[in-house]
Coordinates of C-alpha atoms and ligand atoms in Angstrom, one line a residue:
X1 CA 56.4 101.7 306.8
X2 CA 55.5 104.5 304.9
X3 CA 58.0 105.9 301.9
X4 CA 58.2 109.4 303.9
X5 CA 59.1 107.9 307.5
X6 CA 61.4 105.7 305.8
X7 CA 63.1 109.0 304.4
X8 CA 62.8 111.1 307.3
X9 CA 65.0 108.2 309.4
X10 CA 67.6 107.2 306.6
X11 CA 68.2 110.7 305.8
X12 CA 68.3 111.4 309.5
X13 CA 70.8 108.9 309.7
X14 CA 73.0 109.6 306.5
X15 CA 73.8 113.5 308.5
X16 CA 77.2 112.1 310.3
X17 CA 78.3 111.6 306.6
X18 CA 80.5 114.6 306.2
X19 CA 81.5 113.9 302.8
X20 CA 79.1 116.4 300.7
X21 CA 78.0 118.4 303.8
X22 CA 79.0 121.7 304.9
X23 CA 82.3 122.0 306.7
X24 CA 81.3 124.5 308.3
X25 CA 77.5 123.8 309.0
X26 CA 76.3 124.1 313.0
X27 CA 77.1 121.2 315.0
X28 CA 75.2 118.1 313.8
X29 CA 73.3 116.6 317.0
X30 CA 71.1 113.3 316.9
X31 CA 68.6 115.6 318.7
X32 CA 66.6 118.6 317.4
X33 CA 66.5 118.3 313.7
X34 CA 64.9 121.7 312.8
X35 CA 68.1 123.4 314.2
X36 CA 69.7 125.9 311.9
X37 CA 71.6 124.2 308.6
X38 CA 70.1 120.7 310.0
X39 CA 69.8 118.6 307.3
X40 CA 66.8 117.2 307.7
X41 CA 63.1 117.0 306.3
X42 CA 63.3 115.3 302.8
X43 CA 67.6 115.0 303.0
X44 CA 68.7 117.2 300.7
X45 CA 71.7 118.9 301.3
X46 CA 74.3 121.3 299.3
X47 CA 77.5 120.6 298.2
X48 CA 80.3 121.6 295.5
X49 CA 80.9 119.9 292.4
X50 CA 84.8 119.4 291.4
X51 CA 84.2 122.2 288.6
X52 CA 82.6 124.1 291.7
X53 CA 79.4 124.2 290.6
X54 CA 76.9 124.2 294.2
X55 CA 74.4 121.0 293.5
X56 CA 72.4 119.4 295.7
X57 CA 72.1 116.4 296.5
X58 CA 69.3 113.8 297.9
X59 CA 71.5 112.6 300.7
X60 CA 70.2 109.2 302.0
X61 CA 71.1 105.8 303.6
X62 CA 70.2 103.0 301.8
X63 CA 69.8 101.0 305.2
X64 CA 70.6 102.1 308.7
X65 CA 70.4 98.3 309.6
X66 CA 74.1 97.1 310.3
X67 CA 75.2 93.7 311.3
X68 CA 78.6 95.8 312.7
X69 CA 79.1 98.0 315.6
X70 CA 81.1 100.6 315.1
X71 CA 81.4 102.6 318.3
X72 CA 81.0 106.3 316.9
X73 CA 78.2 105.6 315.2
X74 CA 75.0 106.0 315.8
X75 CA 73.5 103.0 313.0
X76 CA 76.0 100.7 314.9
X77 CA 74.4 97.3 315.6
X78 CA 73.5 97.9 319.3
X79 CA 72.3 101.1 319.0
X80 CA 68.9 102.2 320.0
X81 CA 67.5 104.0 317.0
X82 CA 64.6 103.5 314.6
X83 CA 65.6 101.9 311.8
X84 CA 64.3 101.2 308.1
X85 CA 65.4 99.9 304.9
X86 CA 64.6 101.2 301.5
X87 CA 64.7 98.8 298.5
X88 CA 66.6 99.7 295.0
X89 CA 63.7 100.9 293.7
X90 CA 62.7 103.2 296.3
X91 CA 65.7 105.1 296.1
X92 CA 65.6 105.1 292.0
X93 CA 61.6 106.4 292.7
X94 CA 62.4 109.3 295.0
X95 CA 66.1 110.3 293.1
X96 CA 64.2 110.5 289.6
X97 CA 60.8 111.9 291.4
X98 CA 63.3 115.0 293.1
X99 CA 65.1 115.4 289.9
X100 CA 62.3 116.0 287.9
X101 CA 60.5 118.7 290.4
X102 CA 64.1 120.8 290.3
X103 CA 64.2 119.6 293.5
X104 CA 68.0 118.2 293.2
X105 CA 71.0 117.6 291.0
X106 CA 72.1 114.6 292.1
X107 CA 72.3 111.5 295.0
X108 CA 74.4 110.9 297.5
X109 CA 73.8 106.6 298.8
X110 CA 75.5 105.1 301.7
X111 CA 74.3 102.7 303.3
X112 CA 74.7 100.1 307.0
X113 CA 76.1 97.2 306.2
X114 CA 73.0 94.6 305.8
X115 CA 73.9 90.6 305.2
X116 CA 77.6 90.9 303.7
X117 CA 79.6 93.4 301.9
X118 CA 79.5 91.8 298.7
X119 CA 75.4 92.1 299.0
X120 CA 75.0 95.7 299.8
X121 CA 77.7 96.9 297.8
X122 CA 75.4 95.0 295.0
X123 CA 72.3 97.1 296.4
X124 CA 74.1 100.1 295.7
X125 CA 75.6 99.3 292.9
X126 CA 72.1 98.6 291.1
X127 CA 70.3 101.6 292.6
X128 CA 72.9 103.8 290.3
X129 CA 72.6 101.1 287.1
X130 CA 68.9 101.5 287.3
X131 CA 69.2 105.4 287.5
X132 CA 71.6 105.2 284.7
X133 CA 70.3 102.5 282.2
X134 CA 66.6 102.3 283.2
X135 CA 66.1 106.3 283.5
X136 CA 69.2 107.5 282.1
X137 CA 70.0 109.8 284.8
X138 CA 72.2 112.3 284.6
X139 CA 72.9 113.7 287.4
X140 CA 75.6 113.2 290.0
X141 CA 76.1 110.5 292.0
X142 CA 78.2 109.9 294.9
X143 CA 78.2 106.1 296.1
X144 CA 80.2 105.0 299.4
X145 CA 82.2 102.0 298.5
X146 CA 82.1 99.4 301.1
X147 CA 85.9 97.9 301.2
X148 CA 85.4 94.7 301.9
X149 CA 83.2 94.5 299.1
X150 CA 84.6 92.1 295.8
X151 CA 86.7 94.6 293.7
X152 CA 84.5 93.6 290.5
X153 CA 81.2 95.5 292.4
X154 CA 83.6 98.7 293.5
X155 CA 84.6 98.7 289.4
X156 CA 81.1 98.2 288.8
X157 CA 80.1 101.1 290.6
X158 CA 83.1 103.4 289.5
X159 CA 81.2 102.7 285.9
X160 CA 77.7 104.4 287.0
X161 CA 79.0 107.1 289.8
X162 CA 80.5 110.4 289.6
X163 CA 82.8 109.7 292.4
X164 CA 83.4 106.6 295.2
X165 CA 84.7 107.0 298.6
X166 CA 86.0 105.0 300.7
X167 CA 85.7 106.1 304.7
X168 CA 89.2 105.9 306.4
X169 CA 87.4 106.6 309.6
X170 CA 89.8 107.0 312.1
X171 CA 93.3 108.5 311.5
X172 CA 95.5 105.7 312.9
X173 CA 95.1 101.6 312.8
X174 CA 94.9 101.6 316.6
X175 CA 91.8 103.5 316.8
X176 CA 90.1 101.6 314.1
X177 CA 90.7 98.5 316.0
X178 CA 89.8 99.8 318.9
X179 CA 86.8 101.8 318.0
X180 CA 85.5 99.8 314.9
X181 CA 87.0 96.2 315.4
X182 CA 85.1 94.5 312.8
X183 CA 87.0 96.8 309.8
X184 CA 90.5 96.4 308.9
X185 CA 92.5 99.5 308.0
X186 CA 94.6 97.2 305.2
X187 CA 91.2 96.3 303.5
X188 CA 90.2 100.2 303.4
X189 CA 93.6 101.2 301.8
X190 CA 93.3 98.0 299.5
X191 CA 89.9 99.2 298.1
X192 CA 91.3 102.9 298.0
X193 CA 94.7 101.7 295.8
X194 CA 92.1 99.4 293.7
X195 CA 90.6 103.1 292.8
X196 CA 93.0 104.6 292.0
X197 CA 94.3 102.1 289.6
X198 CA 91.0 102.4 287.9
X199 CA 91.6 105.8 287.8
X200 CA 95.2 105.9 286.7
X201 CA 94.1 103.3 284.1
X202 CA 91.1 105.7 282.8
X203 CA 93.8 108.3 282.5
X204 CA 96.5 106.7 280.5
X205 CA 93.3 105.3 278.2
X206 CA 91.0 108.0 277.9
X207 CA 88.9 105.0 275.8
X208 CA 88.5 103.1 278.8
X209 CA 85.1 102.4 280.2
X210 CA 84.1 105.4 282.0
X211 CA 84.9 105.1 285.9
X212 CA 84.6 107.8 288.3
X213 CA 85.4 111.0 286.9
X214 CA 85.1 113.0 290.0
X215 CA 87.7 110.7 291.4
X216 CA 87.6 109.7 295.3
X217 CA 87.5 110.7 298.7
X218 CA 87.5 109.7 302.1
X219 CA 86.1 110.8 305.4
X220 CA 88.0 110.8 308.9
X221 CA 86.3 111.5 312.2
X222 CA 87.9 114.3 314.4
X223 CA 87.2 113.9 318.2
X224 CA 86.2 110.2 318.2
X225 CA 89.5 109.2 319.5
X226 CA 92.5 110.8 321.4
X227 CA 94.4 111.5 317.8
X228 CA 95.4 114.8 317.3
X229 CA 95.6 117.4 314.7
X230 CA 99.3 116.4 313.9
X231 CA 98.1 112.8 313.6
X232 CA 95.2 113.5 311.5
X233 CA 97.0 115.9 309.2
X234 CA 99.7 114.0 308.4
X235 CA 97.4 110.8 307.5
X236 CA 95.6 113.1 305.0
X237 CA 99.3 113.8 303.2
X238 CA 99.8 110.2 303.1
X239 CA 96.3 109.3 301.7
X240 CA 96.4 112.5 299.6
X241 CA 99.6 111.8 298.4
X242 CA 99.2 107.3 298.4
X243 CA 95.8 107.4 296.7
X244 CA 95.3 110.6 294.6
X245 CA 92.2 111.2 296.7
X246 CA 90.3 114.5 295.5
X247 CA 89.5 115.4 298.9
X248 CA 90.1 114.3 302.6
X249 CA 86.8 115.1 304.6
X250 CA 87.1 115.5 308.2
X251 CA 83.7 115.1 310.8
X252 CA 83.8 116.2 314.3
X253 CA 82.8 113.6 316.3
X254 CA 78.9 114.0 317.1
X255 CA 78.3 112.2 320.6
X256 CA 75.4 110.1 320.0
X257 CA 72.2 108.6 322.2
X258 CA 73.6 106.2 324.4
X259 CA 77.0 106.5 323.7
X260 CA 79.3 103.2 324.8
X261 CA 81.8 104.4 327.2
X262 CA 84.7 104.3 324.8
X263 CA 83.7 107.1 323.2
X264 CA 83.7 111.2 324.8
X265 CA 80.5 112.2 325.8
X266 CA 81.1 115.8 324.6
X267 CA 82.1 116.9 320.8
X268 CA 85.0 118.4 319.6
X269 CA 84.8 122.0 319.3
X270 CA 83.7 122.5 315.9
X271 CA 86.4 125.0 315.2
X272 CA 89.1 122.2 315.2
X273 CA 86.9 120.5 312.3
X274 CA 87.0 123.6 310.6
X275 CA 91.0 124.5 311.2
X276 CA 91.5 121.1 310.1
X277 CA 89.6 122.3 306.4
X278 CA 91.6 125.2 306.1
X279 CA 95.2 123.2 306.9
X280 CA 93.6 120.9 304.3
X281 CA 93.1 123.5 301.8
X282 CA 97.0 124.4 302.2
X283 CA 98.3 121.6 301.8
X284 CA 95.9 120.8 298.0
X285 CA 96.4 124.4 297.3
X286 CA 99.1 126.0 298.4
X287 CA 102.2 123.7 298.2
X288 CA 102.5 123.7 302.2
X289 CA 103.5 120.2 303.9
X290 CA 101.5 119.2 307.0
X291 CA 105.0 118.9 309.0
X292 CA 105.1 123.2 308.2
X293 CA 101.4 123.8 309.2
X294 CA 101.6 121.8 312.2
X295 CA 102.5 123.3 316.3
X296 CA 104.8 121.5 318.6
X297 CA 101.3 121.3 320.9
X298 CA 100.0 118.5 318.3
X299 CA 96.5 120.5 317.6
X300 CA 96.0 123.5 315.4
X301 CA 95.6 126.8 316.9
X302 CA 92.3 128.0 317.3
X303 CA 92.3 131.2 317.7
X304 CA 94.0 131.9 313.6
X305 CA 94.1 130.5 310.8
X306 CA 96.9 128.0 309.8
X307 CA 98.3 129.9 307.7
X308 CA 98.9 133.5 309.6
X309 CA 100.3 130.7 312.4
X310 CA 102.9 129.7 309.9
X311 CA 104.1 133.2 309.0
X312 CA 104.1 134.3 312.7
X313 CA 106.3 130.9 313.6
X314 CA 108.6 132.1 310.2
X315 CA 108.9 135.7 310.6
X316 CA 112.4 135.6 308.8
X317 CA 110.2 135.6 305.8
X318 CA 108.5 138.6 306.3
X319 CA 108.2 141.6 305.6
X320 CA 107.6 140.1 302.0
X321 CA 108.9 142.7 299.1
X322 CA 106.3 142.0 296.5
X323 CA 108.1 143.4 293.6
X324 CA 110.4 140.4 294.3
X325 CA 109.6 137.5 296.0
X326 CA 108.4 134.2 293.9
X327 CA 104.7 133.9 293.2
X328 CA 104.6 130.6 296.0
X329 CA 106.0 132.9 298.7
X330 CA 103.6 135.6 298.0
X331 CA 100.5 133.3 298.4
X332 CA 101.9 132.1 301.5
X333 CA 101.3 136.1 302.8
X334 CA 98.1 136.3 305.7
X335 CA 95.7 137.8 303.7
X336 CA 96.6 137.5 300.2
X337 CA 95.5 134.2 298.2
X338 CA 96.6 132.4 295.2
X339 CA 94.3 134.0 292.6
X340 CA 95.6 137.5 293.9
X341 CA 99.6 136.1 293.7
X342 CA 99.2 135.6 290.3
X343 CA 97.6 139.2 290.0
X344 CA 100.3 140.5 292.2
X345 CA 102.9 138.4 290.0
X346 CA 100.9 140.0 286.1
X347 CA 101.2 143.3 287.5
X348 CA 104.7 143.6 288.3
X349 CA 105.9 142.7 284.8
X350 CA 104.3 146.1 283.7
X351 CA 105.1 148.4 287.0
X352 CA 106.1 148.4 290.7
X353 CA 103.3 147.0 293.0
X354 CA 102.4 150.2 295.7
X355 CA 100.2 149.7 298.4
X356 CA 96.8 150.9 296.7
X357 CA 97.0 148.4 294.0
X358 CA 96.5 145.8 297.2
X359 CA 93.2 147.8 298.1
X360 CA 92.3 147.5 294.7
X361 CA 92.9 143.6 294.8
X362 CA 90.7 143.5 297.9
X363 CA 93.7 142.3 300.0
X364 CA 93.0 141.7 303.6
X365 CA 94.9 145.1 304.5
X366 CA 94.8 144.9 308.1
X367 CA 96.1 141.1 308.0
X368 CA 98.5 141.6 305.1
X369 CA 100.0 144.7 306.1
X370 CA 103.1 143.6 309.2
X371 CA 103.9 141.0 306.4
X372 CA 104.7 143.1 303.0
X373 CA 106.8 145.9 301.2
X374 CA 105.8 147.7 298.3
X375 CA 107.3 150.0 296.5
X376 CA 105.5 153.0 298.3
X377 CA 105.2 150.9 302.1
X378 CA 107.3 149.4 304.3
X379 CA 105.9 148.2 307.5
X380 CA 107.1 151.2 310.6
X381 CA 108.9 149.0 312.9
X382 CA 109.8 145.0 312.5
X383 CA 109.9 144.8 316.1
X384 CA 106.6 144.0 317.1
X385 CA 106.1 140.8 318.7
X386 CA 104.7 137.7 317.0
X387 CA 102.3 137.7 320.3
X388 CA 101.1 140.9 319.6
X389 CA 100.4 140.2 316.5
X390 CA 98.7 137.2 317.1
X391 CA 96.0 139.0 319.5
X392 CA 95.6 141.4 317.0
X393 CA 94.9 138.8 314.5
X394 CA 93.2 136.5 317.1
X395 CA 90.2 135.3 314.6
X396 CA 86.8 136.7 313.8
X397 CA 83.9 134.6 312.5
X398 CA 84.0 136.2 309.4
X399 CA 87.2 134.5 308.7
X400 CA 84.7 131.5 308.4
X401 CA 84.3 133.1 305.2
X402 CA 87.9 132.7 304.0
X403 CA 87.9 129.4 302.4
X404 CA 84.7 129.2 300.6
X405 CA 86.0 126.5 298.5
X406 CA 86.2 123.7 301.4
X407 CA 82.9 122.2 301.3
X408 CA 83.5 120.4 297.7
X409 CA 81.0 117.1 297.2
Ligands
LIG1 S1 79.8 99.9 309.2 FE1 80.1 101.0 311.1 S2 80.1 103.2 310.5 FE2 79.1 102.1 308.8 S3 77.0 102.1 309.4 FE3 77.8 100.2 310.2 S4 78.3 100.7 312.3 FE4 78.1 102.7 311.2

């Protein structure tokens, strides 16, 4: 097979990934690749840097082969696909080839399991040596981590990648059995807490070999099995909070060609993925606890954000003086974020904050203004209803926009 049909299938395949794709790209289907934001052709997609610097990346599967058969997934084992396998050097050919035309910063390699976990995780792990030693590349790299894989090849790769992840897959240990019998939930979180000691370790000994300096994530599918929002946010705390992951990634579930019957045969709606993001970004960013963000109904609202749901569920907080309240409250205000708290918090050591200074900040007026007093406003009436509020608030795509920061790599 030809090196450009291989790529077209294995970077075909490596699209489900979420992990350095767009959280808020179109919905990714196994049918009509040219679709707008696809992320197709030659695999290169873009993604955020931790510094957030947007790179991209040479997205790929090492194999799409797999000897297990994970029922989301469209490489499993009895699934009807093409399939192809690159060798080491293939991959090392077309990363340095793409690097050198400007074409990329970096490489993103997972891969189907081929043989046993010990022998891909070697394939991967000598696909970023050679890059490294052989061609002394420089450029980012983002290896998945197979975790049953011996913990001397996940070191081994922590030495030559920018950052490892680990794929929790599904948010609770009954859907993982269910759904992807042949992995273990214990052996994930095993090869996650053997990261992070590598990690902890690095930190206390800043002269220890180098290993992973953009730390690690992990991916969970959304729609793939009957967990809901609560469910899935409160497993990202604990992995967040267990495993000093850098960032929790969350895919809605793509229904895929010939989908076994314990899967749904339609996809979540893509707006959950991306309430999920923004919950995400909450609780990373703004000191809120998934139990705050989260509705008695289990799933996120989807009509507003998480965070105008929280202050309409806590309106004993509002309205919000601003010449008063602490900085953490104010960020938790619809419509003003953290970098404008701390402007909010500067300018009130010199003078009282009035209403135009909140223009001038580029504040959300509309959004902020049933939640604040300034010296110069105070909202007419407290009395209108957190209902009406809500419909007045009820989302618009270009809140899309709001949290630019969630597709990170
Ligand atoms: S291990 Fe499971 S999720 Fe990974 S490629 Fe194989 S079938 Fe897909």
């Amino acid at each position: 097979m030809e090196l450009n049909d291989k790529l077209e299938i294995l970077a075909d395949a490596a699209k489900y990934d979420a992990s350095c794709a767009s959280s808020g790209a179109p919905k990714r289907s196994s049918e009509g690749k040219d679709g707008l934001g696809a992320t197709n052709g030659m695999g290169i997609c873009h993604s955020y840097t931790p510094d957030g610097r947007c790179v991209s990346l040479l997205k790929i599967l090492l194999t799409n082969f797999c000897v297990y058969d994970c029922q989301y997934c469209v490489n499993r084992r009895t699934s009807n696909v093409p399939r192809a396998r690159f060798t080491v050097q293939e991959v090392v050919k077309l990363t340095v080839d793409f690097y050198l035309r400007n074409y990329i910063d970096g490489l993103f390699l997972s891969s189907g399991i081929i043989q046993s976990a010990d022998y891909t995780m070697e394939q991967l792990v000598a696909v970023a040596r050679e890059l490294r030693e052989v061609h002394q590349f420089r450029g980012y790299i983002h290896l998945k981590t197979i975790p049953d894989a011996d913990p001397a090849l996940i070191e081994a790769a922590g030495r030559y990648a920018d950052r490892l992840s680990v794929n929790i897959e599904l948010p609770t240990q009954d859907s993982v059995q269910k759904l992807a019998p042949e992995k273990n939930v214990h052996t994930i979180k095993l090869a996650m807490g053997n990261i992070r000691l590598k990690l902890d370790e690095k930190e206390a000994e800043p002269r220890a070999p180098k290993f992973a300096p953009a730390g690690q994530s992990t991916q969970m599918i959304v729609g793939a099995d009957a967990s809901d929002d609560a469910r899935i946010l409160t497993t990202a705390e604990t992995l967040y909070g267990s495993y000093k992951l850098k960032r929790v990634y969350y895919s809605a579930f793509s229904p895929i060609p010939e989908s076994p019957k314990s899967v749904p045969l339609a996809p979540p709606p893509l707006l959950r993925e991306h309430r999920l993001y923004q919950a995400d970004f909450l609780l990373r960013s703004y000191g809120f606890q998934a139990r705050e963000l989260l509705p008695a109904s289990g799933n996120l609202s989807l009509d507003i954000d998480p965070k105008l749901a929280w202050a309409l569920a806590h309106r004993e907080h509002f309205p919000m003086d601003l010449n008063r309240a602490e900085p953490q409250m104010i960020a938790r205000i619809p419509g003003i974020g953290i970098r404008n708290a701390q402007r909010i918090v500067e300018l009130r050591r010199m003078r009282q904050v009035r209403w135009a200074d909140l223009t001038r900040l580029r504040c959300s007026m509309k959004k902020v203004a049933p939640f604040i007093v300034t010296a110069d406003y105070r909202p007419a009436r407290d009395t209108t209803s957190s209902d009406t509020l809500r419909r007045a608030m009820a989302d618009v795509p270009q809140q899309m926009a709001l949290f630019p920061e969630l597709q990170a790599a």
